[in-house]
CSV table of C-alpha atoms in Angstrom, one decimal:
chain,number,residue,atom,x,y,z
A,1028,MET,CA,133.6,96.5,124.8
A,1029,ASP,CA,136.6,94.6,123.4
A,1030,ALA,CA,139.6,96.2,121.8
A,1031,GLU,CA,138.5,95.5,118.2
A,1032,THR,CA,135.1,97.0,118.8
A,1033,THR,CA,136.7,100.1,120.3
A,1034,ARG,CA,139.1,100.4,117.4
A,1035,THR,CA,136.2,100.0,114.9
A,1036,LEU,CA,134.2,102.7,116.5
A,1037,THR,CA,137.2,105.0,116.6
A,1038,ILE,CA,137.8,104.5,112.9
A,1039,LYS,CA,134.1,105.1,112.1
A,1040,HIS,CA,134.2,108.3,114.1
A,1041,GLY,CA,137.3,109.4,112.2
A,1042,VAL,CA,135.6,108.6,108.8
A,1043,LEU,CA,132.6,110.7,109.8
A,1044,LEU,CA,134.8,113.6,111.0
A,1045,LYS,CA,136.7,113.6,107.7
A,1046,ASN,CA,133.4,113.4,105.8
A,1047,ASP,CA,132.1,116.4,107.8
A,1048,ALA,CA,135.2,118.4,106.9
A,1049,GLN,CA,134.7,117.6,103.2
A,1050,ALA,CA,131.0,118.4,103.5
A,1051,ALA,CA,131.9,121.8,104.8
A,1052,ALA,CA,134.2,122.4,101.9
A,1053,ASN,CA,131.4,121.3,99.5
A,1054,ARG,CA,129.1,123.7,101.2
A,1055,THR,CA,131.5,126.6,100.6
A,1056,ARG,CA,131.9,125.6,97.0
A,1057,PHE,CA,128.2,125.4,96.4
A,1058,ALA,CA,127.6,128.8,98.0
A,1059,SER,CA,130.3,130.4,95.8
A,1060,GLN,CA,128.6,129.0,92.7
A,1061,ARG,CA,125.1,129.8,94.0
A,1062,LEU,CA,124.1,126.1,93.7
A,1063,THR,CA,121.0,124.9,95.5
A,1064,VAL,CA,121.8,121.3,96.5
A,1065,VAL,CA,119.2,118.8,97.6
A,1066,ASN,CA,119.9,115.3,99.0
A,1067,LEU,CA,117.1,112.9,98.1
A,1068,LEU,CA,117.0,109.8,100.4
A,1069,SER,CA,114.7,106.8,100.8
A,1070,SER,CA,114.5,103.0,100.9
A,1071,PRO,CA,114.8,101.2,97.6
A,1072,GLY,CA,111.7,101.4,95.5
A,1073,SER,CA,110.1,104.5,97.1
A,1074,GLY,CA,110.0,106.2,93.8
A,1075,LYS,CA,113.0,108.6,93.9
A,1076,THR,CA,113.9,108.1,90.2
A,1077,THR,CA,110.3,108.3,88.9
A,1078,LEU,CA,109.6,111.5,90.9
A,1079,LEU,CA,113.0,113.0,89.7
A,1080,GLU,CA,112.3,112.1,86.1
A,1081,ARG,CA,109.0,113.9,86.1
A,1082,THR,CA,110.5,116.8,88.1
A,1083,LEU,CA,113.3,117.2,85.5
A,1084,VAL,CA,110.7,117.2,82.6
A,1085,ASP,CA,108.4,119.7,84.3
A,1086,LEU,CA,110.9,122.0,86.0
A,1087,GLY,CA,113.9,121.6,83.7
A,1088,PRO,CA,112.7,124.2,81.2
A,1089,ARG,CA,112.2,126.7,84.1
A,1090,ILE,CA,115.3,126.2,86.3
A,1091,PRO,CA,118.8,125.0,85.3
A,1092,MET,CA,119.1,121.6,86.8
A,1093,ALA,CA,121.7,118.8,87.2
A,1094,VAL,CA,121.6,115.4,88.9
A,1095,ILE,CA,124.1,113.1,90.7
A,1096,VAL,CA,122.7,109.6,91.2
A,1097,GLY,CA,124.2,106.9,93.4
A,1098,ASP,CA,123.7,103.1,93.0
A,1099,LEU,CA,125.6,100.0,94.0
A,1100,ALA,CA,125.5,98.8,90.5
A,1101,THR,CA,124.1,99.7,87.0
A,1102,ASP,CA,123.8,103.1,85.4
A,1103,ASN,CA,120.0,102.4,84.7
A,1104,ASP,CA,119.0,105.5,86.6
A,1105,ALA,CA,121.5,107.8,84.9
A,1106,ASN,CA,120.4,106.6,81.5
A,1107,ARG,CA,116.7,107.1,82.3
A,1108,LEU,CA,117.2,110.5,83.8
A,1109,GLY,CA,119.7,111.6,81.1
A,1110,ARG,CA,116.9,111.2,78.5
A,1111,THR,CA,115.3,114.3,79.9
A,1112,GLY,CA,118.2,116.4,78.6
A,1113,VAL,CA,119.4,117.4,82.0
A,1114,PRO,CA,123.1,116.7,82.9
A,1115,VAL,CA,123.4,113.5,85.0
A,1116,HIS,CA,126.4,112.0,86.7
A,1117,GLN,CA,126.3,108.4,87.9
A,1118,ILE,CA,128.3,107.3,91.0
A,1119,THR,CA,128.5,103.5,91.2
A,1120,THR,CA,129.5,102.6,94.8
A,1121,GLY,CA,130.0,98.8,94.5
A,1122,THR,CA,129.4,97.6,98.0
A,1123,VAL,CA,129.4,101.0,99.7
A,1124,CYS,CA,125.9,101.6,101.2
A,1125,HIS,CA,125.8,105.4,101.0
A,1126,LEU,CA,127.2,108.4,99.1
A,1127,ASP,CA,129.9,110.5,100.9
A,1128,ALA,CA,131.0,114.1,100.6
A,1129,ALA,CA,134.3,113.2,98.7
A,1130,MET,CA,132.3,111.3,96.1
A,1131,ILE,CA,130.1,114.4,95.6
A,1132,ALA,CA,133.2,116.7,95.3
A,1133,ARG,CA,134.7,114.4,92.6
A,1134,ALA,CA,131.3,114.2,90.7
A,1135,CYS,CA,131.0,118.0,90.7
A,1136,ASP,CA,134.5,118.3,89.2
A,1137,GLU,CA,133.4,116.0,86.4
A,1138,LEU,CA,129.9,117.5,85.9
A,1139,SER,CA,131.2,121.2,85.9
A,1140,VAL,CA,127.7,122.5,86.8
A,1141,PRO,CA,127.0,126.1,85.8
A,1142,ASP,CA,126.4,128.7,88.5
A,1143,GLY,CA,122.9,129.0,89.8
A,1144,THR,CA,122.0,125.3,89.1
A,1145,LEU,CA,119.6,123.3,91.2
A,1146,LEU,CA,121.6,120.1,91.9
A,1147,ILE,CA,119.7,117.1,93.0
A,1148,ILE,CA,121.6,114.2,94.5
A,1149,GLU,CA,119.7,110.9,94.4
A,1150,ASN,CA,121.4,108.8,97.2
A,1151,VAL,CA,121.7,105.0,97.4
A,1152,GLY,CA,118.4,103.5,98.3
A,1153,ASN,CA,118.9,102.8,102.0
A,1154,LEU,CA,117.1,104.2,105.1
A,1155,VAL,CA,120.0,103.7,107.5
A,1156,CYS,CA,123.6,104.5,106.4
A,1157,PRO,CA,123.1,107.6,104.2
A,1158,ALA,CA,121.6,109.4,107.2
A,1159,SER,CA,125.1,109.8,108.8
A,1160,TYR,CA,126.8,111.3,105.8
A,1161,ASP,CA,126.5,115.0,105.3
A,1162,LEU,CA,127.1,115.7,101.6
A,1163,GLY,CA,127.2,119.5,102.0
A,1164,GLU,CA,123.6,119.7,100.8
A,1165,ALA,CA,121.3,122.7,101.8
A,1166,TYR,CA,118.2,120.5,102.0
A,1167,ARG,CA,117.5,116.9,102.9
A,1168,VAL,CA,114.4,115.4,101.4
A,1169,VAL,CA,113.2,111.9,102.6
A,1170,LEU,CA,110.7,109.9,100.6
A,1171,MET,CA,108.4,107.4,102.1
A,1172,ALA,CA,105.9,105.5,99.8
A,1173,VAL,CA,102.4,104.6,101.0
A,1174,THR,CA,103.1,101.0,100.0
A,1175,GLU,CA,105.8,100.8,102.8
A,1176,GLY,CA,103.4,101.1,105.7
A,1177,GLU,CA,102.9,103.8,108.3
A,1178,ASP,CA,105.7,103.0,110.8
A,1179,LYS,CA,108.9,103.8,108.9
A,1180,PRO,CA,109.7,107.1,110.8
A,1181,ALA,CA,109.5,105.2,114.1
A,1182,LYS,CA,111.7,102.3,112.9
A,1183,TYR,CA,114.3,104.5,111.1
A,1184,PRO,CA,114.2,107.6,113.2
A,1185,LYS,CA,117.6,109.2,112.4
A,1186,ILE,CA,117.0,109.7,108.7
A,1187,PHE,CA,113.5,111.2,109.4
A,1188,LYS,CA,114.8,113.4,112.2
A,1189,THR,CA,117.3,115.0,109.8
A,1190,ALA,CA,114.8,115.7,107.0
A,1191,ASP,CA,113.8,119.2,106.0
A,1192,LEU,CA,111.0,117.8,103.8
A,1193,LEU,CA,109.2,114.5,103.8
A,1194,LEU,CA,107.6,113.4,100.6
A,1195,ILE,CA,104.9,110.8,101.0
A,1196,THR,CA,105.0,109.2,97.6
A,1197,LYS,CA,102.7,107.0,95.5
A,1198,VAL,CA,99.6,108.4,97.1
A,1199,ASP,CA,97.5,107.2,94.1
A,1200,LEU,CA,98.0,103.7,95.8
A,1201,THR,CA,96.7,104.8,99.2
A,1202,GLU,CA,93.5,102.8,99.0
A,1203,ALA,CA,94.9,99.8,97.2
A,1204,ALA,CA,97.7,99.5,99.8
A,1205,GLY,CA,95.4,100.1,102.7
A,1206,PHE,CA,97.6,102.9,103.9
A,1207,ASP,CA,96.4,104.4,107.2
A,1208,ARG,CA,97.1,108.1,106.4
A,1209,PRO,CA,96.1,109.6,109.8
A,1210,ARG,CA,98.3,107.1,111.7
A,1211,ALA,CA,101.2,107.7,109.3
A,1212,LEU,CA,101.0,111.5,109.8
A,1213,GLN,CA,100.8,111.1,113.5
A,1214,THR,CA,104.0,109.0,113.5
A,1215,VAL,CA,105.7,111.6,111.3
A,1216,HIS,CA,104.8,114.5,113.6
A,1217,GLN,CA,106.0,112.6,116.6
A,1218,VAL,CA,109.4,111.5,115.2
A,1219,ALA,CA,110.1,114.4,112.8
A,1220,PRO,CA,108.1,117.5,113.9
A,1221,GLN,CA,110.7,119.7,112.0
A,1222,ALA,CA,109.8,118.3,108.6
A,1223,GLU,CA,107.4,119.8,106.2
A,1224,VAL,CA,105.2,117.1,104.6
A,1225,ILE,CA,104.0,117.0,101.0
A,1226,GLU,CA,102.0,114.1,99.6
A,1227,VAL,CA,102.7,113.4,96.0
A,1228,SER,CA,102.1,111.0,93.2
A,1229,ALA,CA,104.4,111.2,90.2
A,1230,ARG,CA,101.9,109.1,88.3
A,1231,SER,CA,98.7,111.1,88.9
A,1232,GLY,CA,100.4,114.4,89.4
A,1233,VAL,CA,98.9,115.1,92.8
A,1234,GLY,CA,101.0,117.4,95.0
A,1235,LEU,CA,103.7,118.0,92.3
A,1236,GLU,CA,103.0,121.7,92.0
A,1237,ARG,CA,103.6,122.1,95.8
A,1238,TRP,CA,106.9,120.2,95.5
A,1239,TYR,CA,108.0,122.3,92.5
A,1240,GLN,CA,107.0,125.5,94.4
A,1241,ARG,CA,109.2,124.4,97.3
A,1242,LEU,CA,112.2,123.7,95.0
A,1243,TRP,CA,111.6,127.1,93.3
A,1244,GLU,CA,111.6,128.9,96.7
A,1245,TRP,CA,114.8,127.1,97.8
A,1246,CYS,CA,116.5,128.2,94.6
A,1247,SER,CA,115.3,131.8,95.1
A,1248,ASP,CA,116.8,131.7,98.7
A,1249,SER,CA,120.2,130.5,97.3
A,1250,GLY,CA,120.2,133.1,94.5
B,531,MET,CA,144.2,104.9,98.4
B,532,ASP,CA,145.2,106.9,101.5
B,533,ALA,CA,146.4,105.4,104.8
B,534,GLU,CA,143.0,106.0,106.6
B,535,THR,CA,141.0,104.3,103.8
B,536,THR,CA,143.4,101.3,103.9
B,537,ARG,CA,143.1,101.1,107.6
B,538,THR,CA,139.3,101.3,107.4
B,539,LEU,CA,139.2,98.5,104.8
B,540,THR,CA,141.5,96.3,107.0
B,541,ILE,CA,139.2,96.8,110.0
B,542,LYS,CA,136.1,96.0,107.9
B,543,HIS,CA,137.8,92.9,106.6
B,544,GLY,CA,138.7,91.9,110.2
B,545,VAL,CA,135.1,92.5,111.4
B,546,LEU,CA,133.7,90.2,108.6
B,547,LEU,CA,136.3,87.5,109.3
B,548,LYS,CA,135.3,87.6,113.0
B,549,ASN,CA,131.6,87.4,112.0
B,550,ASP,CA,132.3,84.4,109.8
B,551,ALA,CA,133.9,82.6,112.7
B,552,GLN,CA,130.9,83.3,114.9
B,553,ALA,CA,128.5,82.3,112.1
B,554,ALA,CA,130.3,78.9,111.8
B,555,ALA,CA,129.9,78.5,115.6
B,556,ASN,CA,126.2,79.3,115.3
B,557,ARG,CA,125.9,76.8,112.5
B,558,THR,CA,127.4,74.0,114.7
B,559,ARG,CA,125.1,75.0,117.5
B,560,PHE,CA,122.0,75.0,115.2
B,561,ALA,CA,122.9,71.6,113.8
B,562,SER,CA,123.3,70.1,117.3
B,563,GLN,CA,119.9,71.4,118.3
B,564,ARG,CA,118.4,70.4,114.9
B,565,LEU,CA,117.2,74.0,114.4
B,566,THR,CA,116.2,75.1,110.9
B,567,VAL,CA,117.3,78.7,110.6
B,568,VAL,CA,116.1,81.1,108.0
B,569,ASN,CA,117.4,84.7,107.4
B,570,LEU,CA,114.7,87.0,106.0
B,571,LEU,CA,116.0,90.0,104.2
B,572,SER,CA,114.5,92.9,102.3
B,573,SER,CA,114.3,96.7,102.0
B,574,PRO,CA,112.1,98.5,104.5
B,575,GLY,CA,108.4,98.0,103.9
B,576,SER,CA,108.6,94.9,101.6
B,577,GLY,CA,106.2,93.1,103.9
B,578,LYS,CA,108.5,90.9,106.0
B,579,THR,CA,106.5,91.4,109.2
B,580,THR,CA,103.1,90.9,107.6
B,581,LEU,CA,104.2,87.7,105.9
B,582,LEU,CA,105.8,86.4,109.0
B,583,GLU,CA,102.8,87.2,111.1
B,584,ARG,CA,100.6,85.2,108.8
B,585,THR,CA,103.1,82.4,108.6
B,586,LEU,CA,103.3,82.1,112.4
B,587,VAL,CA,99.5,81.9,112.6
B,588,ASP,CA,99.1,79.4,109.8
B,589,LEU,CA,102.2,77.2,110.4
B,590,GLY,CA,102.7,77.7,114.1
B,591,PRO,CA,100.2,75.0,115.1
B,592,ARG,CA,102.0,72.5,112.7
B,593,ILE,CA,105.7,73.3,113.4
B,594,PRO,CA,107.5,74.6,116.5
B,595,MET,CA,108.6,78.1,115.6
B,596,ALA,CA,110.5,81.0,117.1
B,597,VAL,CA,111.5,84.5,115.8
B,598,ILE,CA,114.3,86.9,116.2
B,599,VAL,CA,113.6,90.3,114.8
B,600,GLY,CA,116.0,93.2,114.2
B,601,ASP,CA,115.2,96.9,114.1
B,602,LEU,CA,117.1,100.1,114.6
B,603,ALA,CA,114.4,101.3,117.0
B,604,THR,CA,111.1,100.3,118.5
B,605,ASP,CA,109.8,96.8,119.5
B,606,ASN,CA,106.7,97.2,117.4
B,607,ASP,CA,107.4,94.1,115.3
B,608,ALA,CA,108.2,91.9,118.4
B,609,ASN,CA,104.9,93.0,120.0
B,610,ARG,CA,103.0,92.4,116.8
B,611,LEU,CA,104.5,88.9,116.2
B,612,GLY,CA,104.4,88.0,119.9
B,613,ARG,CA,100.6,88.2,119.8
B,614,THR,CA,100.6,85.0,117.7
B,615,GLY,CA,101.9,83.1,120.7
B,616,VAL,CA,105.2,82.2,119.1
B,617,PRO,CA,108.4,83.1,121.2
B,618,VAL,CA,109.9,86.3,119.8
B,619,HIS,CA,113.1,88.1,120.7
B,620,GLN,CA,113.7,91.7,119.6
B,621,ILE,CA,117.2,93.0,118.8
B,622,THR,CA,117.3,96.8,118.7
B,623,THR,CA,120.5,97.8,116.9
B,624,GLY,CA,120.5,101.5,117.4
B,625,THR,CA,122.4,102.9,114.4
B,626,VAL,CA,123.8,99.5,113.3
B,627,CYS,CA,122.4,98.7,109.8
B,628,HIS,CA,122.4,94.9,110.0
B,629,LEU,CA,122.3,91.9,112.4
B,630,ASP,CA,125.5,90.0,113.0
B,631,ALA,CA,126.3,86.5,114.1
B,632,ALA,CA,127.2,87.5,117.7
B,633,MET,CA,123.9,89.3,118.2
B,634,ILE,CA,122.1,86.0,117.0
B,635,ALA,CA,124.2,83.9,119.4
B,636,ARG,CA,123.2,86.2,122.4
B,637,ALA,CA,119.6,86.2,121.3
B,638,CYS,CA,119.6,82.4,121.2
B,639,ASP,CA,120.9,82.3,124.7
B,640,GLU,CA,118.0,84.4,125.9
B,641,LEU,CA,115.3,82.7,123.8
B,642,SER,CA,116.4,79.1,124.8
B,643,VAL,CA,114.8,77.6,121.7
B,644,PRO,CA,113.7,74.0,122.0
B,645,ASP,CA,115.3,71.4,119.8
B,646,GLY,CA,113.8,71.0,116.3
B,647,THR,CA,112.5,74.5,116.1
B,648,LEU,CA,112.1,76.5,112.9
B,649,LEU,CA,113.9,79.8,113.8
B,650,ILE,CA,113.1,82.7,111.5
B,651,ILE,CA,115.3,85.8,111.7
B,652,GLU,CA,113.8,89.0,110.4
B,653,ASN,CA,116.8,91.2,109.6
B,654,VAL,CA,117.0,95.0,109.6
B,655,GLY,CA,115.2,96.4,106.6
B,656,ASN,CA,118.1,97.1,104.3
B,657,LEU,CA,119.1,95.7,100.9
B,658,VAL,CA,122.8,96.5,101.3
B,659,CYS,CA,124.6,95.8,104.5
B,660,PRO,CA,122.9,92.7,105.8
B,661,ALA,CA,124.1,90.8,102.7
B,662,SER,CA,127.7,90.7,104.0
B,663,TYR,CA,126.8,89.2,107.4
B,664,ASP,CA,126.4,85.5,107.6
B,665,LEU,CA,124.3,84.7,110.7
B,666,GLY,CA,124.9,80.9,110.5
B,667,GLU,CA,121.5,80.5,108.8
B,668,ALA,CA,120.8,77.4,106.6
B,669,TYR,CA,118.6,79.4,104.2
B,670,ARG,CA,118.5,83.0,103.0
B,671,VAL,CA,115.2,84.4,101.8
B,672,VAL,CA,115.0,87.8,100.1
B,673,LEU,CA,111.7,89.6,99.7
B,674,MET,CA,111.0,92.1,96.9
B,675,ALA,CA,107.5,93.8,96.7
B,676,VAL,CA,105.9,94.4,93.4
B,677,THR,CA,105.5,98.0,94.6
B,678,GLU,CA,109.3,98.5,94.5
B,679,GLY,CA,109.7,98.1,90.8
B,680,GLU,CA,111.3,95.5,88.6
B,681,ASP,CA,115.0,96.5,88.7
B,682,LYS,CA,116.0,95.8,92.4
B,683,PRO,CA,118.0,92.6,91.7
B,684,ALA,CA,120.2,94.5,89.1
B,685,LYS,CA,120.7,97.5,91.5
B,686,TYR,CA,121.4,95.5,94.7
B,687,PRO,CA,123.0,92.4,93.2
B,688,LYS,CA,124.9,91.0,96.2
B,689,ILE,CA,121.8,90.3,98.4
B,690,PHE,CA,120.0,88.7,95.5
B,691,LYS,CA,123.0,86.6,94.4
B,692,THR,CA,123.2,85.1,97.9
B,693,ALA,CA,119.4,84.2,98.1
B,694,ASP,CA,118.2,80.6,98.2
B,695,LEU,CA,114.7,81.8,97.7
B,696,LEU,CA,113.2,85.0,96.4
B,697,LEU,CA,109.7,85.9,97.5
B,698,ILE,CA,108.0,88.4,95.3
B,699,THR,CA,105.5,90.0,97.8
B,700,LYS,CA,102.3,92.0,97.6
B,701,VAL,CA,101.3,90.4,94.3
B,702,ASP,CA,97.7,91.5,94.9
B,703,LEU,CA,99.0,95.0,94.0
B,704,THR,CA,100.6,94.0,90.7
B,705,GLU,CA,98.1,95.7,88.5
B,706,ALA,CA,97.7,98.8,90.7
B,707,ALA,CA,101.4,99.3,90.9
B,708,GLY,CA,101.9,98.7,87.2
B,709,PHE,CA,104.5,96.0,87.9
B,710,ASP,CA,106.0,94.5,84.8
B,711,ARG,CA,106.2,90.8,85.9
B,712,PRO,CA,107.9,89.4,82.8
B,713,ARG,CA,110.6,92.0,83.0
B,714,ALA,CA,111.1,91.5,86.8
B,715,LEU,CA,111.4,87.7,86.4
B,716,GLN,CA,113.9,88.2,83.5
B,717,THR,CA,116.0,90.4,85.8
B,718,VAL,CA,115.8,87.9,88.6
B,719,HIS,CA,116.9,85.0,86.4
B,720,GLN,CA,119.8,87.1,85.0
B,721,VAL,CA,121.1,88.3,88.4
B,722,ALA,CA,120.1,85.4,90.7
B,723,PRO,CA,119.7,82.2,88.6
B,724,GLN,CA,120.3,80.1,91.7
B,725,ALA,CA,117.2,81.4,93.6
B,726,GLU,CA,113.9,79.7,93.6
B,727,VAL,CA,111.1,82.2,93.1
B,728,ILE,CA,107.7,82.2,94.8
B,729,GLU,CA,105.1,84.9,94.3
B,730,VAL,CA,103.0,85.6,97.3
B,731,SER,CA,100.4,87.9,98.9
B,732,ALA,CA,100.0,87.8,102.6
B,733,ARG,CA,96.7,89.7,102.1
B,734,SER,CA,95.1,87.5,99.5
B,735,GLY,CA,96.8,84.3,100.5
B,736,VAL,CA,98.2,83.7,96.9
B,737,GLY,CA,101.3,81.5,97.0
B,738,LEU,CA,101.4,81.0,100.7
B,739,GLU,CA,100.9,77.2,100.6
B,740,ARG,CA,104.0,76.9,98.4
B,741,TRP,CA,106.0,79.0,100.8
B,742,TYR,CA,104.8,76.9,103.8
B,743,GLN,CA,105.6,73.7,101.8
B,744,ARG,CA,109.1,75.0,101.2
B,745,LEU,CA,109.6,75.8,105.0
B,746,TRP,CA,108.2,72.4,105.8
B,747,GLU,CA,110.6,70.6,103.5
B,748,TRP,CA,113.5,72.6,104.9
B,749,CYS,CA,112.5,71.5,108.4
B,750,SER,CA,112.3,67.9,107.3
B,751,ASP,CA,115.8,68.1,105.7
B,752,SER,CA,117.2,69.4,109.1
B,753,GLY,CA,115.3,66.9,111.2
């Protein structure tokens, strides 16, 4: 390993340590405000925003909610989610491939979320980099669409191994996409045995009640 | 900006400069061997491997081909592509979110590709980080599946702005996915007016002849 590689790795390690410290501070703040914080992660186009939009509409009237959404560019998602009436804060990262704990701390200052809120963070669409950045969340939810194939947990193990819950999305397209459900579930259980699995379709509504029930229970645990 | 952030950015800048130098060296080497090198980029699950598999089967008998494939973990793709009889080299990146020019140089040493080969590099599935790393390729091809929605070019502009060719994949699922084709094409033309667009389905075969024709022409230009 040459000097520059060593120096790069040392800096990266430093960045992650600093992020961990900020994540711990976020966690303390979230606990003192009784916030239930969920980090939503997936590759681009897995259906995070569509699922979130429907979740805000269906669950918003029952639970106080807020959203922080991360994208490299555009505030399309914030505008779309904001139409549900739920407070939304957009973080535009430019070329940064993930959200970090400091971005979340600043966003919370600006959002001024009321105590007891369910705060959902929609991360940048990326199955690699966001896995390394703790945001101080209580729960990590990873989405994987049936249209992406069965092998994603094996090929991107870190993000799946750190998931509390895995949502298999777009299940209404299972047949059209030729998705091999038994093989996918086997891969999930091998790579991420710790993760609960819920199969959903934001379009057909399949599985949504179970997802809402889980969010509801997480909020009850925080309250 | 604090001292650590400044130092991190300086190191990142240094890494990219070093990569650019290696990419230029790769480009010289590729030219001397009359290799046509294509960098294939997309988010996870856009159908890179399936398209490539079919391309190797259909075009392999007509053009000498080789493949370098990057993944965080597993050699699933190399095994799958290797069954076509085309030489395949797998790069397993661990936690690294992209291929870089030095990895490609080492892979070429091991592959020992014959002169005049069409070398296709399947990058790590990620719409963010690989965009910054020049591998010395002659052509950049970005894939976007109809199942990912219409707005990806607007949300991940850098990778689309650097594409020579955009393949819209899985078009057999257009109707099932509710893909708004006119809106998607409008977004592509706004963000990436330089990119040619070919709509394909590796399953139905739609658009493949046009894709093969483009590869054929690229090879003729290099030869």
